Tab-separated table of N, CA and C in Angstrom:
chain	number	residue	atom	x	y	z
A	1	MET	N	30.574	-56.450	-9.481
A	1	MET	CA	29.770	-55.814	-8.485
A	1	MET	C	28.567	-56.695	-8.171
A	2	ARG	N	28.338	-56.822	-6.898
A	2	ARG	CA	27.235	-57.680	-6.475
A	2	ARG	C	25.941	-56.895	-6.427
A	3	GLU	N	24.885	-57.551	-6.812
A	3	GLU	CA	23.574	-56.920	-6.748
A	3	GLU	C	23.057	-57.024	-5.317
A	4	ARG	N	22.520	-55.930	-4.854
A	4	ARG	CA	22.008	-55.931	-3.485
A	4	ARG	C	20.637	-56.573	-3.460
A	5	THR	N	20.421	-57.316	-2.452
A	5	THR	CA	19.167	-58.062	-2.381
A	5	THR	C	18.512	-57.876	-1.030
A	6	GLY	N	17.253	-58.171	-0.998
A	6	GLY	CA	16.476	-58.288	0.228
A	6	GLY	C	16.595	-57.121	1.175
A	7	TYR	N	17.296	-57.375	2.262
A	7	TYR	CA	17.401	-56.429	3.364
A	7	TYR	C	18.008	-55.103	2.912
A	8	TYR	N	19.056	-55.152	2.115
A	8	TYR	CA	19.731	-53.931	1.686
A	8	TYR	C	18.851	-53.090	0.760
A	9	LYS	N	18.122	-53.739	-0.135
A	9	LYS	CA	17.225	-53.006	-1.041
A	9	LYS	C	16.149	-52.274	-0.255
A	10	SER	N	15.535	-52.955	0.695
A	10	SER	CA	14.460	-52.311	1.450
A	10	SER	C	15.008	-51.192	2.323
A	11	LYS	N	16.211	-51.377	2.862
A	11	LYS	CA	16.819	-50.335	3.683
A	11	LYS	C	17.130	-49.101	2.836
A	12	MET	N	17.658	-49.299	1.634
A	12	MET	CA	17.954	-48.179	0.739
A	12	MET	C	16.667	-47.484	0.303
A	13	GLY	N	15.629	-48.267	0.039
A	13	GLY	CA	14.348	-47.686	-0.360
A	13	GLY	C	13.744	-46.838	0.744
A	14	ARG	N	13.862	-47.347	1.984
A	14	ARG	CA	13.345	-46.600	3.122
A	14	ARG	C	14.118	-45.306	3.334
A	15	SER	N	15.414	-45.332	3.163
A	15	SER	CA	16.205	-44.113	3.369
A	15	SER	C	15.877	-43.068	2.305
A	16	ARG	N	15.592	-43.501	1.090
A	16	ARG	CA	15.161	-42.544	0.052
A	16	ARG	C	13.832	-41.916	0.419
A	17	VAL	N	12.920	-42.729	0.901
A	17	VAL	CA	11.602	-42.223	1.305
A	17	VAL	C	11.759	-41.247	2.457
A	18	VAL	N	12.634	-41.579	3.403
A	18	VAL	CA	12.867	-40.696	4.548
A	18	VAL	C	13.452	-39.373	4.079
A	19	ARG	N	14.437	-39.439	3.170
A	19	ARG	CA	15.043	-38.207	2.657
A	19	ARG	C	14.025	-37.359	1.898
A	20	ARG	N	13.224	-37.982	1.070
A	20	ARG	CA	12.200	-37.234	0.322
A	20	ARG	C	11.178	-36.624	1.270
A	21	THR	N	10.768	-37.390	2.263
A	21	THR	CA	9.802	-36.876	3.237
A	21	THR	C	10.408	-35.719	4.021
A	22	ARG	N	11.672	-35.862	4.397
A	22	ARG	CA	12.347	-34.791	5.139
A	22	ARG	C	12.383	-33.514	4.308
A	23	TRP	N	12.752	-33.631	3.026
A	23	TRP	CA	12.798	-32.453	2.150
A	23	TRP	C	11.403	-31.857	1.944
A	24	ALA	N	10.389	-32.690	1.852
A	24	ALA	CA	9.022	-32.192	1.691
A	24	ALA	C	8.594	-31.411	2.924
A	25	VAL	N	8.926	-31.917	4.105
A	25	VAL	CA	8.593	-31.224	5.351
A	25	VAL	C	9.345	-29.901	5.433
A	26	ILE	N	10.637	-29.913	5.101
A	26	ILE	CA	11.434	-28.684	5.135
A	26	ILE	C	10.879	-27.654	4.147
A	27	ALA	N	10.546	-28.081	2.951
A	27	ALA	CA	9.987	-27.164	1.941
A	27	ALA	C	8.652	-26.595	2.408
A	28	THR	N	7.822	-27.434	3.009
A	28	THR	CA	6.529	-26.974	3.507
A	28	THR	C	6.713	-25.963	4.626
A	29	LEU	N	7.609	-26.236	5.550
A	29	LEU	CA	7.873	-25.289	6.643
A	29	LEU	C	8.433	-23.970	6.114
A	30	ALA	N	9.315	-24.042	5.121
A	30	ALA	CA	9.860	-22.822	4.524
A	30	ALA	C	8.761	-22.005	3.857
A	31	LEU	N	7.857	-22.675	3.172
A	31	LEU	CA	6.741	-21.987	2.524
A	31	LEU	C	5.837	-21.326	3.559
A	32	ILE	N	5.533	-22.034	4.622
A	32	ILE	CA	4.698	-21.464	5.687
A	32	ILE	C	5.395	-20.270	6.321
A	33	PHE	N	6.697	-20.385	6.562
A	33	PHE	CA	7.460	-19.278	7.129
A	33	PHE	C	7.406	-18.046	6.226
A	34	CYS	N	7.567	-18.252	4.928
A	34	CYS	CA	7.507	-17.140	3.971
A	34	CYS	C	6.123	-16.485	3.970
A	35	MET	N	5.087	-17.285	4.005
A	35	MET	CA	3.724	-16.744	3.996
A	35	MET	C	3.456	-15.938	5.261
A	36	VAL	N	3.854	-16.448	6.421
A	36	VAL	CA	3.654	-15.735	7.682
A	36	VAL	C	4.451	-14.435	7.682
A	37	THR	N	5.675	-14.482	7.180
A	37	THR	CA	6.493	-13.274	7.107
A	37	THR	C	5.847	-12.230	6.203
A	38	CYS	N	5.341	-12.641	5.059
A	38	CYS	CA	4.680	-11.706	4.138
A	38	CYS	C	3.457	-11.076	4.791
A	39	ILE	N	2.663	-11.870	5.461
A	39	ILE	CA	1.466	-11.344	6.135
A	39	ILE	C	1.877	-10.354	7.214
A	40	PHE	N	2.902	-10.676	7.984
A	40	PHE	CA	3.372	-9.784	9.035
A	40	PHE	C	3.852	-8.456	8.461
A	41	VAL	N	4.617	-8.510	7.385
A	41	VAL	CA	5.141	-7.293	6.755
A	41	VAL	C	4.000	-6.436	6.214
A	42	MET	N	3.013	-7.066	5.577
A	42	MET	CA	1.892	-6.305	5.029
A	42	MET	C	1.096	-5.645	6.146
A	43	ASN	N	0.864	-6.342	7.241
A	43	ASN	CA	0.117	-5.766	8.353
A	43	ASN	C	0.877	-4.642	9.020
A	44	SER	N	2.174	-4.790	9.193
A	44	SER	CA	2.945	-3.739	9.849
A	44	SER	C	3.031	-2.496	8.983
A	45	SER	N	3.150	-2.659	7.663
A	45	SER	CA	3.194	-1.480	6.799
A	45	SER	C	1.831	-0.816	6.716
A	46	ALA	N	0.769	-1.584	6.820
A	46	ALA	CA	-0.578	-0.999	6.807
A	46	ALA	C	-0.813	-0.188	8.068
A	47	LYS	N	-0.264	-0.612	9.188
A	47	LYS	CA	-0.438	0.128	10.437
A	47	LYS	C	0.334	1.434	10.423
A	48	GLU	N	1.399	1.514	9.628
A	48	GLU	CA	2.194	2.728	9.552
A	48	GLU	C	1.458	3.851	8.828
A	49	GLU	N	0.527	3.498	7.968
A	49	GLU	CA	-0.245	4.512	7.274
A	49	GLU	C	-1.205	5.136	8.269
A	50	HIS	N	-1.178	6.462	8.317
A	50	HIS	CA	-2.037	7.160	9.256
A	50	HIS	C	-3.384	7.440	8.618
A	51	GLU	N	-4.396	7.345	9.438
A	51	GLU	CA	-5.724	7.673	8.955
A	51	GLU	C	-5.799	9.188	8.805
A	52	THR	N	-6.379	9.646	7.712
A	52	THR	CA	-6.503	11.081	7.494
A	52	THR	C	-7.969	11.480	7.554
A	53	TYR	N	-8.188	12.693	8.030
A	53	TYR	CA	-9.526	13.235	8.163
A	53	TYR	C	-9.649	14.435	7.234
A	54	LYS	N	-10.823	14.595	6.680
A	54	LYS	CA	-11.046	15.658	5.699
A	54	LYS	C	-11.695	16.851	6.388
A	55	TYR	N	-11.134	18.032	6.122
A	55	TYR	CA	-11.660	19.283	6.658
A	55	TYR	C	-11.753	20.290	5.521
A	56	TYR	N	-12.360	21.427	5.799
A	56	TYR	CA	-12.498	22.476	4.796
A	56	TYR	C	-11.982	23.781	5.383
A	57	THR	N	-11.395	24.584	4.511
A	57	THR	CA	-10.935	25.905	4.911
A	57	THR	C	-11.117	26.858	3.736
A	58	SER	N	-11.030	28.134	4.023
A	58	SER	CA	-11.148	29.152	2.986
A	58	SER	C	-9.774	29.772	2.771
A	59	ILE	N	-9.382	29.903	1.521
A	59	ILE	CA	-8.101	30.531	1.207
A	59	ILE	C	-8.334	31.695	0.250
A	60	GLU	N	-7.460	32.676	0.336
A	60	GLU	CA	-7.509	33.792	-0.605
A	60	GLU	C	-6.514	33.509	-1.718
A	61	ILE	N	-6.978	33.642	-2.943
A	61	ILE	CA	-6.132	33.388	-4.105
A	61	ILE	C	-5.152	34.537	-4.264
A	62	GLN	N	-3.876	34.181	-4.412
A	62	GLN	CA	-2.822	35.163	-4.619
A	62	GLN	C	-2.480	35.232	-6.104
A	63	GLU	N	-1.828	36.300	-6.499
A	63	GLU	CA	-1.397	36.475	-7.895
A	63	GLU	C	-0.531	35.279	-8.300
A	64	GLY	N	-0.867	34.647	-9.407
A	64	GLY	CA	-0.095	33.530	-9.925
A	64	GLY	C	-0.572	32.160	-9.445
A	65	ASP	N	-1.513	32.121	-8.499
A	65	ASP	CA	-2.039	30.829	-8.030
A	65	ASP	C	-2.841	30.154	-9.132
A	66	SER	N	-2.836	28.836	-9.112
A	66	SER	CA	-3.655	28.069	-10.050
A	66	SER	C	-4.301	26.915	-9.286
A	67	LEU	N	-5.364	26.375	-9.850
A	67	LEU	CA	-6.027	25.239	-9.215
A	67	LEU	C	-5.063	24.043	-9.130
A	68	TRP	N	-4.217	23.909	-10.125
A	68	TRP	CA	-3.266	22.808	-10.131
A	68	TRP	C	-2.298	22.912	-8.947
A	69	GLU	N	-1.755	24.113	-8.682
A	69	GLU	CA	-0.845	24.313	-7.554
A	69	GLU	C	-1.546	24.075	-6.222
A	70	ILE	N	-2.783	24.531	-6.120
A	70	ILE	CA	-3.558	24.321	-4.893
A	70	ILE	C	-3.787	22.824	-4.674
A	71	ALA	N	-4.115	22.111	-5.739
A	71	ALA	CA	-4.342	20.662	-5.633
A	71	ALA	C	-3.073	19.950	-5.199
A	72	GLN	N	-1.931	20.352	-5.728
A	72	GLN	CA	-0.677	19.703	-5.355
A	72	GLN	C	-0.307	19.996	-3.901
A	73	GLU	N	-0.625	21.200	-3.434
A	73	GLU	CA	-0.280	21.565	-2.058
A	73	GLU	C	-1.208	20.913	-1.039
A	74	TYR	N	-2.511	20.937	-1.281
A	74	TYR	CA	-3.469	20.470	-0.276
A	74	TYR	C	-3.934	19.024	-0.486
A	75	GLY	N	-3.919	18.530	-1.696
A	75	GLY	CA	-4.392	17.172	-1.958
A	75	GLY	C	-3.314	16.122	-1.862
A	76	ALA	N	-2.051	16.529	-1.942
A	76	ALA	CA	-0.951	15.569	-1.928
A	76	ALA	C	-0.841	14.830	-0.596
A	77	VAL	N	-1.252	15.475	0.491
A	77	VAL	CA	-1.157	14.856	1.813
A	77	VAL	C	-1.951	13.556	1.862
A	78	ALA	N	-3.118	13.540	1.220
A	78	ALA	CA	-3.976	12.344	1.227
A	78	ALA	C	-3.770	11.491	-0.024
A	79	HIS	N	-2.768	11.823	-0.813
A	79	HIS	CA	-2.445	11.064	-2.032
A	79	HIS	C	-3.648	11.009	-2.980
A	80	ILE	N	-4.281	12.140	-3.168
A	80	ILE	CA	-5.431	12.246	-4.061
A	80	ILE	C	-4.942	12.754	-5.413
A	81	ASP	N	-5.472	12.180	-6.473
A	81	ASP	CA	-5.135	12.631	-7.810
A	81	ASP	C	-5.516	14.102	-7.961
A	82	SER	N	-4.621	14.896	-8.502
A	82	SER	CA	-4.847	16.341	-8.625
A	82	SER	C	-6.105	16.662	-9.428
A	83	ARG	N	-6.383	15.863	-10.464
A	83	ARG	CA	-7.589	16.121	-11.271
A	83	ARG	C	-8.862	15.947	-10.449
A	84	ASP	N	-8.881	14.920	-9.594
A	84	ASP	CA	-10.042	14.700	-8.734
A	84	ASP	C	-10.190	15.821	-7.714
A	85	TYR	N	-9.061	16.266	-7.168
A	85	TYR	CA	-9.084	17.349	-6.191
A	85	TYR	C	-9.607	18.632	-6.832
A	86	ILE	N	-9.123	18.949	-8.035
A	86	ILE	CA	-9.571	20.155	-8.746
A	86	ILE	C	-11.061	20.072	-9.039
A	87	ALA	N	-11.533	18.911	-9.455
A	87	ALA	CA	-12.964	18.743	-9.732
A	87	ALA	C	-13.789	19.001	-8.475
A	88	GLU	N	-13.297	18.539	-7.326
A	88	GLU	CA	-14.024	18.771	-6.078
A	88	GLU	C	-14.026	20.243	-5.696
A	89	VAL	N	-12.887	20.917	-5.845
A	89	VAL	CA	-12.813	22.361	-5.540
A	89	VAL	C	-13.762	23.137	-6.448
A	90	LYS	N	-13.790	22.778	-7.719
A	90	LYS	CA	-14.688	23.462	-8.659
A	90	LYS	C	-16.148	23.239	-8.277
A	91	GLU	N	-16.479	22.030	-7.863
A	91	GLU	CA	-17.858	21.729	-7.475
A	91	GLU	C	-18.254	22.484	-6.202
A	92	ILE	N	-17.388	22.501	-5.208
A	92	ILE	CA	-17.672	23.185	-3.944
A	92	ILE	C	-17.889	24.669	-4.167
A	93	ASN	N	-17.095	25.259	-5.045
A	93	ASN	CA	-17.124	26.714	-5.258
A	93	ASN	C	-17.950	27.128	-6.475
A	94	HIS	N	-18.646	26.171	-7.082
A	94	HIS	CA	-19.505	26.426	-8.246
A	94	HIS	C	-18.742	27.118	-9.369
A	95	LEU	N	-17.540	26.636	-9.650
A	95	LEU	CA	-16.733	27.183	-10.735
A	95	LEU	C	-17.046	26.422	-12.023
A	96	GLN	N	-17.222	27.153	-13.103
A	96	GLN	CA	-17.503	26.529	-14.393
A	96	GLN	C	-16.226	26.132	-15.125
A	97	GLY	N	-15.178	26.924	-14.945
A	97	GLY	CA	-13.913	26.652	-15.630
A	97	GLY	C	-12.770	26.567	-14.637
A	98	ASP	N	-11.560	26.613	-15.189
A	98	ASP	CA	-10.359	26.518	-14.349
A	98	ASP	C	-9.817	27.892	-13.948
A	99	GLU	N	-10.481	28.949	-14.322
A	99	GLU	CA	-9.971	30.291	-14.098
A	99	GLU	C	-10.279	30.771	-12.679
A	100	ILE	N	-9.232	31.202	-11.969
A	100	ILE	CA	-9.393	31.824	-10.657
A	100	ILE	C	-8.628	33.141	-10.679
A	101	HIS	N	-9.000	34.067	-9.791
A	101	HIS	CA	-8.436	35.415	-9.820
A	101	HIS	C	-7.872	35.795	-8.458
A	102	SER	N	-6.845	36.632	-8.486
A	102	SER	CA	-6.237	37.153	-7.269
A	102	SER	C	-7.299	37.879	-6.440
A	103	GLY	N	-7.327	37.624	-5.135
A	103	GLY	CA	-8.299	38.255	-4.240
A	103	GLY	C	-9.561	37.418	-4.048
A	104	GLN	N	-9.762	36.447	-4.901
A	104	GLN	CA	-10.937	35.565	-4.809
A	104	GLN	C	-10.722	34.588	-3.639
A	105	TYR	N	-11.818	34.245	-2.960
A	105	TYR	CA	-11.747	33.251	-1.878
A	105	TYR	C	-12.341	31.939	-2.369
A	106	LEU	N	-11.662	30.848	-2.032
A	106	LEU	CA	-12.160	29.519	-2.369
A	106	LEU	C	-12.233	28.668	-1.103
A	107	THR	N	-13.272	27.867	-1.019
A	107	THR	CA	-13.354	26.860	0.026
A	107	THR	C	-12.703	25.611	-0.542
A	108	ILE	N	-11.722	25.092	0.199
A	108	ILE	CA	-10.996	23.921	-0.284
A	108	ILE	C	-10.947	22.841	0.798
A	109	PRO	N	-10.936	21.593	0.378
A	109	PRO	CA	-10.737	20.515	1.349
A	109	PRO	C	-9.241	20.362	1.651
A	110	TYR	N	-8.953	20.006	2.874
A	110	TYR	CA	-7.575	19.643	3.225
A	110	TYR	C	-7.636	18.457	4.167
A	111	TYR	N	-6.526	17.797	4.345
A	111	TYR	CA	-6.508	16.526	5.069
A	111	TYR	C	-5.485	16.590	6.196
A	112	SER	N	-5.844	15.967	7.318
A	112	SER	CA	-4.962	15.955	8.480
A	112	SER	C	-5.119	14.620	9.205
A	113	SER	N	-4.060	14.188	9.857
A	113	SER	CA	-4.144	12.959	10.654
A	113	SER	C	-4.621	13.261	12.067
A	114	ILE	N	-4.829	14.523	12.360
A	114	ILE	CA	-5.289	14.969	13.684
A	114	ILE	C	-6.791	15.205	13.639
A	115	ILE	N	-7.498	14.665	14.626
A	115	ILE	CA	-8.935	14.917	14.738
A	115	ILE	C	-9.117	16.302	15.335
A	116	LYS	N	-9.861	17.124	14.641
A	116	LYS	CA	-10.068	18.505	15.131
A	116	LYS	C	-11.491	18.682	15.596
């Protein structure tokens, strides 16, 4: 086998450099494409979330109602932790404990995507 010299060596070296450069450009473009796609997906999913507004209403406690059930029904819309919701209801209504009674009225926060 003959050893390649001069012109052939430089031509082979240049083609390797071209191939490496081509792959580097392709990898860079793929990375940029992935980053732009991720940003687009994050922005579109953020726009799908609706803004919620906080309002207050008065409810009458029925037999068997609990603060936990009320928190799950009214606080779940805004994805609020039930413990935080219960603490707010207790503060608004000046409740010392978790005990509520049938016939009692409570002012509770609720959330809506509609401006009222």
